[in-house]
Coordinates of C-alpha atoms in Angstrom, one line a residue:
M1 CA 227.2 -42.8 76.0
D2 CA 230.5 -44.8 76.0
R3 CA 234.4 -44.4 75.9
K4 CA 234.5 -45.0 72.0
H5 CA 232.2 -42.0 71.9
V6 CA 233.8 -39.9 74.1
E7 CA 237.1 -41.0 72.4
D8 CA 236.0 -40.0 69.2
W9 CA 234.6 -36.8 70.3
L10 CA 237.4 -35.7 72.2
A11 CA 239.4 -36.4 68.7
T12 CA 237.2 -34.4 66.4
Y13 CA 237.6 -31.4 69.1
E14 CA 241.0 -31.5 68.8
R15 CA 241.2 -31.7 64.8
L16 CA 238.3 -29.0 64.5
W17 CA 240.7 -26.7 67.1
R18 CA 243.6 -27.1 64.4
T19 CA 241.1 -26.4 61.6
P20 CA 240.4 -22.9 59.8
G21 CA 236.9 -22.0 60.4
T22 CA 234.1 -22.7 62.5
D23 CA 231.4 -24.5 60.4
A24 CA 232.0 -27.9 61.6
L25 CA 231.1 -27.2 65.3
V26 CA 227.8 -28.3 64.2
T27 CA 229.0 -31.7 64.5
L28 CA 230.4 -31.2 68.0
F29 CA 227.9 -29.0 69.7
T30 CA 224.2 -28.8 69.5
E31 CA 222.5 -25.3 68.4
D32 CA 221.7 -24.1 71.8
A33 CA 225.0 -25.6 73.6
S34 CA 226.4 -23.9 76.3
Y35 CA 230.1 -23.4 76.6
Q36 CA 232.0 -22.7 80.2
Q37 CA 235.4 -21.7 80.3
G38 CA 235.6 -22.1 83.8
P39 CA 234.0 -23.1 86.9
Y40 CA 232.9 -19.2 87.6
W41 CA 232.9 -18.1 84.1
T42 CA 229.6 -17.2 82.7
P43 CA 228.5 -19.5 79.9
V44 CA 228.6 -19.1 76.2
V45 CA 225.5 -20.3 75.0
G46 CA 224.4 -21.3 71.0
L47 CA 226.4 -22.6 68.7
P48 CA 227.0 -19.2 67.2
A49 CA 228.4 -17.5 70.0
I50 CA 230.7 -20.5 70.7
A51 CA 232.0 -20.3 67.3
R52 CA 233.1 -16.5 68.2
M53 CA 234.4 -17.9 71.1
W54 CA 236.4 -20.3 69.7
E55 CA 238.1 -17.8 66.6
K56 CA 239.1 -15.5 69.5
Q57 CA 240.3 -18.0 71.7
R58 CA 242.7 -19.9 69.1
K59 CA 245.9 -18.5 67.7
G60 CA 244.7 -20.1 64.1
P61 CA 245.3 -23.5 62.5
D62 CA 249.3 -23.6 62.4
E63 CA 249.4 -23.1 66.1
V64 CA 251.8 -25.3 67.5
F65 CA 250.9 -27.3 70.6
H66 CA 250.3 -30.8 72.1
L67 CA 247.4 -32.1 73.5
T68 CA 247.2 -35.4 75.6
T69 CA 244.0 -36.3 76.6
E70 CA 242.6 -39.2 79.0
I71 CA 239.1 -40.3 79.8
V72 CA 238.2 -40.3 83.6
A73 CA 234.7 -41.2 83.3
V74 CA 231.8 -41.7 81.4
E75 CA 228.3 -42.4 83.3
G76 CA 225.0 -42.0 81.3
D77 CA 224.8 -38.9 79.1
T78 CA 228.1 -37.3 81.2
A79 CA 231.7 -37.8 80.5
V80 CA 234.9 -36.3 82.2
S81 CA 238.3 -35.9 80.4
R82 CA 241.5 -34.7 81.8
Q83 CA 243.8 -32.6 79.4
E84 CA 247.3 -31.4 79.6
V85 CA 248.4 -29.1 76.6
R86 CA 252.0 -27.7 76.0
Y87 CA 252.0 -24.3 73.6
G88 CA 255.0 -23.4 71.6
D89 CA 258.3 -25.5 70.7
P90 CA 259.9 -25.1 72.9
V91 CA 257.3 -24.9 75.4
D92 CA 256.1 -21.1 76.4
Q93 CA 252.6 -22.1 78.1
E94 CA 250.9 -25.1 79.3
Y95 CA 248.1 -26.0 81.6
R96 CA 246.0 -29.3 82.8
D97 CA 242.0 -28.8 82.3
L98 CA 239.0 -31.1 83.3
W99 CA 236.2 -31.0 80.8
V100 CA 233.2 -32.4 81.8
M101 CA 230.7 -32.7 78.9
R102 CA 226.9 -33.7 78.7
F103 CA 225.7 -35.1 75.9
A104 CA 222.7 -35.1 73.8
D105 CA 220.7 -37.7 72.4
D106 CA 222.6 -37.4 68.7
G107 CA 225.8 -37.7 70.5
R108 CA 226.8 -34.0 69.9
C109 CA 227.8 -32.0 73.3
R110 CA 225.1 -29.6 74.9
S111 CA 227.0 -28.7 78.2
F112 CA 231.0 -28.3 78.2
E113 CA 232.5 -27.1 81.3
E114 CA 236.0 -26.5 81.6
W115 CA 238.5 -26.5 85.2
P116 CA 241.8 -25.0 83.7
F117 CA 245.0 -25.4 86.0
W118 CA 247.9 -23.3 85.3
P119 CA 251.4 -23.9 87.3
G120 CA 251.6 -21.6 90.0
Q121 CA 248.4 -21.9 91.3
Q122 CA 249.6 -23.9 94.4
P123 CA 249.7 -21.9 97.5
A124 CA 252.6 -20.1 98.2
E125 CA 252.9 -22.6 101.4
P126 CA 251.1 -25.7 101.3
S127 CA 249.6 -27.5 103.6
D128 CA 251.7 -30.2 105.1
G129 CA 248.9 -32.1 105.7
S130 CA 248.7 -32.1 109.7

């Protein structure tokens, strides 16, 4: 696995999120892939289940959003990237997300884990570090 492959995979992920249907998900995920939407969430397992989850989560191919992505690390079969997503015009929802992806030998993702963070998740009185 290298950065170029991860860049291409991330670009395909965004393109497919913006594309009607889910048939092309087979190019992103293995048949038995697991997709965990949060660190304590029950993983969605298998390509058919991932496809159903995608259809429930997105508003459709015309959904207005801006996604920025930064690859944080690539080590062996594992990559980590940081995303910032802003939905709407004007923006009415936003969040930042870390993705931990583990890839199979054929380059498709076999394990996908999200760590999403929304504005306002900071404690009311954050520690001052003292």
